[in-house]
mmCIF file of C-alpha atoms in Angstrom:
data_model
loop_
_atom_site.group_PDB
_atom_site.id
_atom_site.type_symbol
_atom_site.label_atom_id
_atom_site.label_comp_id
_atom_site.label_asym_id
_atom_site.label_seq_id
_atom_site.Cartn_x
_atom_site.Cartn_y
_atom_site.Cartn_z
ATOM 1 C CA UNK A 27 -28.321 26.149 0.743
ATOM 2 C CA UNK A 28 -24.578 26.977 1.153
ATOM 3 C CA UNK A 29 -22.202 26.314 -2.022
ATOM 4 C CA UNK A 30 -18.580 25.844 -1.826
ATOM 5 C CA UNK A 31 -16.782 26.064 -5.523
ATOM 6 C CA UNK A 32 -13.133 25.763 -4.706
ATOM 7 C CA UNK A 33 -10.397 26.214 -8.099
ATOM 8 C CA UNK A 34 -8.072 25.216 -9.173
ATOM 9 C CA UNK A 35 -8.071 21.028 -8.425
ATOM 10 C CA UNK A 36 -4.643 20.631 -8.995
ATOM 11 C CA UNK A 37 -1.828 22.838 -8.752
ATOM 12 C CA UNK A 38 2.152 22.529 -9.190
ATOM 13 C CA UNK A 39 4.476 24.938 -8.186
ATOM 14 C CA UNK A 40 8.233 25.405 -7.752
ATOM 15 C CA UNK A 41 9.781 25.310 -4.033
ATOM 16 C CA UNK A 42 10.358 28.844 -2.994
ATOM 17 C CA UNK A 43 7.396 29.927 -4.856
ATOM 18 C CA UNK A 44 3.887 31.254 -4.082
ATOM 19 C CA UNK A 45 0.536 29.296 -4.078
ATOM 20 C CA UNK A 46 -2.740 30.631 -4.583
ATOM 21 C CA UNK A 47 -6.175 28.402 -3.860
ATOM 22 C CA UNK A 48 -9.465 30.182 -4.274
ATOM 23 C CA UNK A 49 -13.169 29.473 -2.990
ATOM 24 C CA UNK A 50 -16.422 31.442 -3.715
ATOM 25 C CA UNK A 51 -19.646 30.613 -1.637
ATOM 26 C CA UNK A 52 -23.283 31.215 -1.857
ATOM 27 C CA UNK A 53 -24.943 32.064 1.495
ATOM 28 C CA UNK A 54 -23.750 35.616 2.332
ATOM 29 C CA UNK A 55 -24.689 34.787 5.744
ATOM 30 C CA UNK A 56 -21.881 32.614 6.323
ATOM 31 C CA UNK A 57 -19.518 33.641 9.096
ATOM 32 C CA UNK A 58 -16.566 31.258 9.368
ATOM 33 C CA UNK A 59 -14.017 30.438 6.790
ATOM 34 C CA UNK A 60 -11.766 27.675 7.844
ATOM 35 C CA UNK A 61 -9.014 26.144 5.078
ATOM 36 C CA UNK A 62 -7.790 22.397 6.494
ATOM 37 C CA UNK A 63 -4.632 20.329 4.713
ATOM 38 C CA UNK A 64 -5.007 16.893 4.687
ATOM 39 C CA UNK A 65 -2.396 14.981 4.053
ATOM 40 C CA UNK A 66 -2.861 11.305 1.921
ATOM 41 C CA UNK A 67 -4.903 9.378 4.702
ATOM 42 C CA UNK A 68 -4.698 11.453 7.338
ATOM 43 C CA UNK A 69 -6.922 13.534 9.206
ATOM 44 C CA UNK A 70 -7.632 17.347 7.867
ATOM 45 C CA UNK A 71 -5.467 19.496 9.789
ATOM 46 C CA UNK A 72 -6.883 23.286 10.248
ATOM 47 C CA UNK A 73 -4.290 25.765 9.022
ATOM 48 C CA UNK A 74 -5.777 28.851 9.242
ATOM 49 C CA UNK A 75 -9.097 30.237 9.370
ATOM 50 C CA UNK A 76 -11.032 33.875 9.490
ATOM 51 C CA UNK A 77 -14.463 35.078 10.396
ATOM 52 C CA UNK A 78 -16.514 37.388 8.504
ATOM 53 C CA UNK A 79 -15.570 40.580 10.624
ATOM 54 C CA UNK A 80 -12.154 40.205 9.384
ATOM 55 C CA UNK A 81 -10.597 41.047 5.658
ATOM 56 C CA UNK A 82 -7.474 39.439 6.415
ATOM 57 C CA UNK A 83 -5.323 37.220 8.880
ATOM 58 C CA UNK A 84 -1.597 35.899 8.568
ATOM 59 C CA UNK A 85 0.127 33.102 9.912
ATOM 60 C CA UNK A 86 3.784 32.557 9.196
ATOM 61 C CA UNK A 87 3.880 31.770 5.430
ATOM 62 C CA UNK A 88 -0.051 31.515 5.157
ATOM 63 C CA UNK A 89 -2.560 33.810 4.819
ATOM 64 C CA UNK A 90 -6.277 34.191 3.976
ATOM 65 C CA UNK A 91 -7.930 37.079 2.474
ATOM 66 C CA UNK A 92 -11.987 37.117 2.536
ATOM 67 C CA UNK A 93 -13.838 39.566 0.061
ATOM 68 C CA UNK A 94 -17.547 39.153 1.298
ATOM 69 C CA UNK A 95 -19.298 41.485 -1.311
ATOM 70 C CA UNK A 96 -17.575 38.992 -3.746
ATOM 71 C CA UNK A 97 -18.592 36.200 -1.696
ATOM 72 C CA UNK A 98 -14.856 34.991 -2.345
ATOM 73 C CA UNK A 99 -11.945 33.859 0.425
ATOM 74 C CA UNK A 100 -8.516 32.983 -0.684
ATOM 75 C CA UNK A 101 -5.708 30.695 1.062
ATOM 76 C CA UNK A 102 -2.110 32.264 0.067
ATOM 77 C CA UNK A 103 1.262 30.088 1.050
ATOM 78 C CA UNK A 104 4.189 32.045 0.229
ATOM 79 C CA UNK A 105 7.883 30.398 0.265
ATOM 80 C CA UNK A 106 6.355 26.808 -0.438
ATOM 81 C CA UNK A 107 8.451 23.785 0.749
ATOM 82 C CA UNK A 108 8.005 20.173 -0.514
ATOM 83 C CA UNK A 109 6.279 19.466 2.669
ATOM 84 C CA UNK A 110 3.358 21.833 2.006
ATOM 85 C CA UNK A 111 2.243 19.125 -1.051
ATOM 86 C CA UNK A 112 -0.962 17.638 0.194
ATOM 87 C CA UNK A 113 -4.744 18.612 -0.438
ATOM 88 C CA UNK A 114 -6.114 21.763 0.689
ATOM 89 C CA UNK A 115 -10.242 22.292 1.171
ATOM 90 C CA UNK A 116 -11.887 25.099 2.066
ATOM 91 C CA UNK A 117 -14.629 25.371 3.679
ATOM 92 C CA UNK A 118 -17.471 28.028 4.508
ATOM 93 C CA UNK A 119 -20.101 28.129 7.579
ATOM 94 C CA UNK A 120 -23.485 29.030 7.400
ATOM 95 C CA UNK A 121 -25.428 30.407 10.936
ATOM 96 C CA UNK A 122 -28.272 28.233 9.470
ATOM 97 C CA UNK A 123 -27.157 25.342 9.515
ATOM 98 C CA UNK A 124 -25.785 24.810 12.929
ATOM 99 C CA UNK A 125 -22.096 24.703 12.885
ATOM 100 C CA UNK A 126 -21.963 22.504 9.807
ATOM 101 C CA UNK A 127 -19.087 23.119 7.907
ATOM 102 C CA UNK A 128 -19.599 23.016 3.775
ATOM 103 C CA UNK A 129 -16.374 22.075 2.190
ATOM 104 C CA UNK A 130 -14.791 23.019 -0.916
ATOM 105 C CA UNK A 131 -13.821 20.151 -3.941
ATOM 106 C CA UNK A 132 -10.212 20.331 -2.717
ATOM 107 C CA UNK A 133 -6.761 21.157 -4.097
ATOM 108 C CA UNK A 134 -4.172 18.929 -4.692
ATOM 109 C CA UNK A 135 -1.257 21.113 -4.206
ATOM 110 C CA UNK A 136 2.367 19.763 -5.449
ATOM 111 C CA UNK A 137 5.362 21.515 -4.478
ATOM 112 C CA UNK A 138 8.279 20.813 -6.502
ATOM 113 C CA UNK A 139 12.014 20.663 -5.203
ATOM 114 C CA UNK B 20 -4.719 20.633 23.258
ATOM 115 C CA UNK B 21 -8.421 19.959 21.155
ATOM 116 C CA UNK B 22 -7.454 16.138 20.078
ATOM 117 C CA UNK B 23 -9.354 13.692 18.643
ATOM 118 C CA UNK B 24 -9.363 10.708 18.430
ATOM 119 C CA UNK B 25 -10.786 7.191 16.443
ATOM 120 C CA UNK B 26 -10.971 3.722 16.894
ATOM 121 C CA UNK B 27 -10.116 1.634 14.614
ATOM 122 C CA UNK B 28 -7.771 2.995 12.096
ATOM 123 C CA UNK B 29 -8.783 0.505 9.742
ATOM 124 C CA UNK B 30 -11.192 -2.533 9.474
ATOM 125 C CA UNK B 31 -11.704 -5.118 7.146
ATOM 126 C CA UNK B 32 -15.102 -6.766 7.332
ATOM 127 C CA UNK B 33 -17.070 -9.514 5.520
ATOM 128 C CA UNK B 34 -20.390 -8.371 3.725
ATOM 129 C CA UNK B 35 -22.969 -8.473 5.803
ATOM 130 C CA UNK B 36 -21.242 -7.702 8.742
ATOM 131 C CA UNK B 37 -22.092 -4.698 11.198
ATOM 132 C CA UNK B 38 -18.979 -2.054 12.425
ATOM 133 C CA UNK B 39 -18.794 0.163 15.235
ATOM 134 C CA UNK B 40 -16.382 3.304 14.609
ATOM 135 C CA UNK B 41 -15.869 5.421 17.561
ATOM 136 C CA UNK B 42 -15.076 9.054 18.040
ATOM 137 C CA UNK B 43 -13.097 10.312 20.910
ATOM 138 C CA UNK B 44 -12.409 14.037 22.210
ATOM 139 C CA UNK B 45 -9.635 13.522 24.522
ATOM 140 C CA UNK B 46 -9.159 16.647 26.387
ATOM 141 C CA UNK B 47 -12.208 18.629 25.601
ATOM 142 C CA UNK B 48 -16.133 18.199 25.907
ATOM 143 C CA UNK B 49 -18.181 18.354 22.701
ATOM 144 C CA UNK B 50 -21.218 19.710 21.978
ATOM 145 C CA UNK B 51 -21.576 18.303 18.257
ATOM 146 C CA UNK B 52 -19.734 15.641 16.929
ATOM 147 C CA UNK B 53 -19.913 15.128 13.157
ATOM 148 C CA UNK B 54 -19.543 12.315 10.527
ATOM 149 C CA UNK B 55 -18.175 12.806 7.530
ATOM 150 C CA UNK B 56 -17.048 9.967 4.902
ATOM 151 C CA UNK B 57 -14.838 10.455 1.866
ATOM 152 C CA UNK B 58 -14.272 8.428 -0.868
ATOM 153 C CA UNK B 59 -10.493 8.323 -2.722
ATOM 154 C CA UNK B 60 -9.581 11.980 -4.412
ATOM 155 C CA UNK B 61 -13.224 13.226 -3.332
ATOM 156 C CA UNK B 62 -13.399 15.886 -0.685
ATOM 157 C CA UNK B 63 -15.569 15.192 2.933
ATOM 158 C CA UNK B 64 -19.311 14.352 2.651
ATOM 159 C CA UNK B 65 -21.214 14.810 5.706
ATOM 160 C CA UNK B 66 -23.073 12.400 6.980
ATOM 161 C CA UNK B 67 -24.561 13.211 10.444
ATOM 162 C CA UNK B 68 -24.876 15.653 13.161
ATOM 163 C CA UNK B 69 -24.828 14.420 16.744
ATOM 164 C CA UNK B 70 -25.209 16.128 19.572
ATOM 165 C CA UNK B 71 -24.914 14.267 23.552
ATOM 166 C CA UNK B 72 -28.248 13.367 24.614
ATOM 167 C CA UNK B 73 -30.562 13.564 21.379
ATOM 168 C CA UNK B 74 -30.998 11.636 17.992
ATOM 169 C CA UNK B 75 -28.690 12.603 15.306
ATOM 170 C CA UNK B 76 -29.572 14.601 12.224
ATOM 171 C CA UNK B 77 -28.634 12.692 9.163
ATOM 172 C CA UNK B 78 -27.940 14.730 5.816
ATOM 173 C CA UNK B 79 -30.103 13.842 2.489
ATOM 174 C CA UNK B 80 -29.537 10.459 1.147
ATOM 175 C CA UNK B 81 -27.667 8.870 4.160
ATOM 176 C CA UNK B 82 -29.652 6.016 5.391
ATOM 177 C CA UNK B 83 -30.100 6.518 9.332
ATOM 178 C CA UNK B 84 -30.908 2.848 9.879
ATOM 179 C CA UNK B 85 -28.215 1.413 8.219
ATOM 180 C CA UNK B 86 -25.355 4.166 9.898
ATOM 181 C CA UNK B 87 -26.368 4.412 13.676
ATOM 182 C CA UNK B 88 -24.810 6.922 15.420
ATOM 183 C CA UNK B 89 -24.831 7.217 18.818
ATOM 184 C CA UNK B 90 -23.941 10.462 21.126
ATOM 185 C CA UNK B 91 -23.891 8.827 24.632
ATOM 186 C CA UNK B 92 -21.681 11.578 26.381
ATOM 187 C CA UNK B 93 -20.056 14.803 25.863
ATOM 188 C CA UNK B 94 -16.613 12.768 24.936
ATOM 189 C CA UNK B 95 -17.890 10.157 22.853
ATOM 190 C CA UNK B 96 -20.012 9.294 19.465
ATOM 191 C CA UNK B 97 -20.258 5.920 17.313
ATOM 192 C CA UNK B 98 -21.061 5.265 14.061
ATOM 193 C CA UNK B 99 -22.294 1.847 13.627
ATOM 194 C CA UNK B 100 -22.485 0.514 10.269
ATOM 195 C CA UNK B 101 -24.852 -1.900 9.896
ATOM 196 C CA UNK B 102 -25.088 -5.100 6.997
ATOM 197 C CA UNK B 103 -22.125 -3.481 5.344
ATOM 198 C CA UNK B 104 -21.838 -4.011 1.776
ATOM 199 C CA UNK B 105 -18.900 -3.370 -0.669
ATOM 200 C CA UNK B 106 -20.144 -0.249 -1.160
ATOM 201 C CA UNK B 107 -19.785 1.122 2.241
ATOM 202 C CA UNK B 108 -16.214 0.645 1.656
ATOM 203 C CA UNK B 109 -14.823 4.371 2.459
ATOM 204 C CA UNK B 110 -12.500 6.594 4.719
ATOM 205 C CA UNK B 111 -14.869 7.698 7.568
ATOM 206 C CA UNK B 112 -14.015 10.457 9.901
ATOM 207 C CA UNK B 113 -15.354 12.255 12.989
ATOM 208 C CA UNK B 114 -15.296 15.694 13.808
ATOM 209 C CA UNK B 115 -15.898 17.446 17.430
ATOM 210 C CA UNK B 116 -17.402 21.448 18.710
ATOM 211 C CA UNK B 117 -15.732 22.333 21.787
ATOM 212 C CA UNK B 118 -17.877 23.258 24.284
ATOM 213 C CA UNK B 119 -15.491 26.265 25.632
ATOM 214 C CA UNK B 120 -15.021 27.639 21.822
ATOM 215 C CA UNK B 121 -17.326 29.089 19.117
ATOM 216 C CA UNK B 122 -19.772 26.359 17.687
ATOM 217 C CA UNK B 123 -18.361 26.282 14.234
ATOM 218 C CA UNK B 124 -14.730 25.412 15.304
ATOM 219 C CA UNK B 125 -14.214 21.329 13.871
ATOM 220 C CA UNK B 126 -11.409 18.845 14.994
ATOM 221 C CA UNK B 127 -10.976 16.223 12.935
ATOM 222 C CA UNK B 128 -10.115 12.819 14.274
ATOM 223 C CA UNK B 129 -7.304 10.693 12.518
ATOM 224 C CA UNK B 130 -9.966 8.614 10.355
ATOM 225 C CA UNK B 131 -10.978 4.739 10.251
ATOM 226 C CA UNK B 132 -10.673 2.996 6.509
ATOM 227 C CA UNK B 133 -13.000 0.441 5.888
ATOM 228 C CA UNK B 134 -12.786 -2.076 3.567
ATOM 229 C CA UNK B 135 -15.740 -4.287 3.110
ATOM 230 C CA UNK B 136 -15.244 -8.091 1.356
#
């Protein structure tokens, strides 16, 4: 079945600078890439997402990049602000299994001012 | 629009006891609600798929007689936990498919904590 490996767990950064979370998956079938940040005890909050017919998609100061011969999708967040500290998961979605969504490990992302 | 929503928040039970956790899309209908739990610094582990009308489909190692779940319209699921036991304690949360978007799209609901005595 689908495998999610997400890296790195943790990750500090400086405000104003870039952040860089990567995921690799398993079932080359999979069609929908969604990334979520959930903030401590709250609900996971879709940021961005992209289908497999698509290399790239922006949003603001996030972006995703999906390499499917590598089998690898990336969540980019450039000009990071102390609010963007929470934890990120990806996540990847097989046709196969129904619209399950397999998530990622998570990153706890910590944006220093 | 595409909100979710849980009740309760939280719940603090006594061992032994039984909890009902339910699952809300406000201003949408759902095709597939899901049930995830996660435990503290651990990402979401599905639990259950439900869809309105039929018997959910419970992943590998979840016990489907001791977490009912219940899909009774296109707007609402439960998950009842039943004889809860320390254990159980956990962060459980429901996700809902949108009938008028692409199957794999997921809203999350806000979450119920349980705490088990």
């Amino acid at each position: 079945g689908e495998n999610v490996e997400q890296h790195p767990s943790t990750l500090s950064v400086q405000e104003g600078d870039s952040a860089v979370i990567k995921c690799t998956y398993s079932d080359s079938a999979s069609n929908y890439f969604p990334w979520y940040k959930q903030e401590l005890g709250k609900r996971p909050q879709l940021i961005i997402d992209i289908r497999s017919n698509v290399g790239e998609k922006k949003d603001q100061r996030i972006a995703v990049t999906l390499n499917k011969t590598a089998k690898h999708f990336s969540l980019h967040i450039t000009e990071t602000q102390p609010e963007d500290s929470a934890v990120y998961f990806c996540a990847a979605s097989p046709p196969s299994l129904g619209g399950k969504l397999i998530f990622g490990q998570g990153t706890e992302l910590s944006v220093k001012p | 629009g595409a909100v979710v929503s849980q009740h309760p928040s939280w719940v603090i039970c006594k061992s032994g006891t039984s909890v009902k956790i339910e699952c809300r899309s406000l201003d949408f209908q759902a095709t597939t609600m899901f049930w995830y739990r996660q435990f503290p610094k651990q990402s979401l582990m599905l639990m259950a798929t439900s869809n309105e009308g039929s018997k959910a489909t419970y992943e590998q190692g979840v016990e489907k007689d001791k977490f009912l779940i219940n899909h009774a319209s296109l707007t609402l699921s439960t998950l009842t936990v039943t004889s809860a036991h320390p254990e159980d304690s956990s962060f459980y949360i429901c996700s809902a498919s949108p009938l008028s978007r692409e199957a794999f799209e997921q809203f999350f609901g806000p979450g119920t904590r349980l705490t088990v005595l």
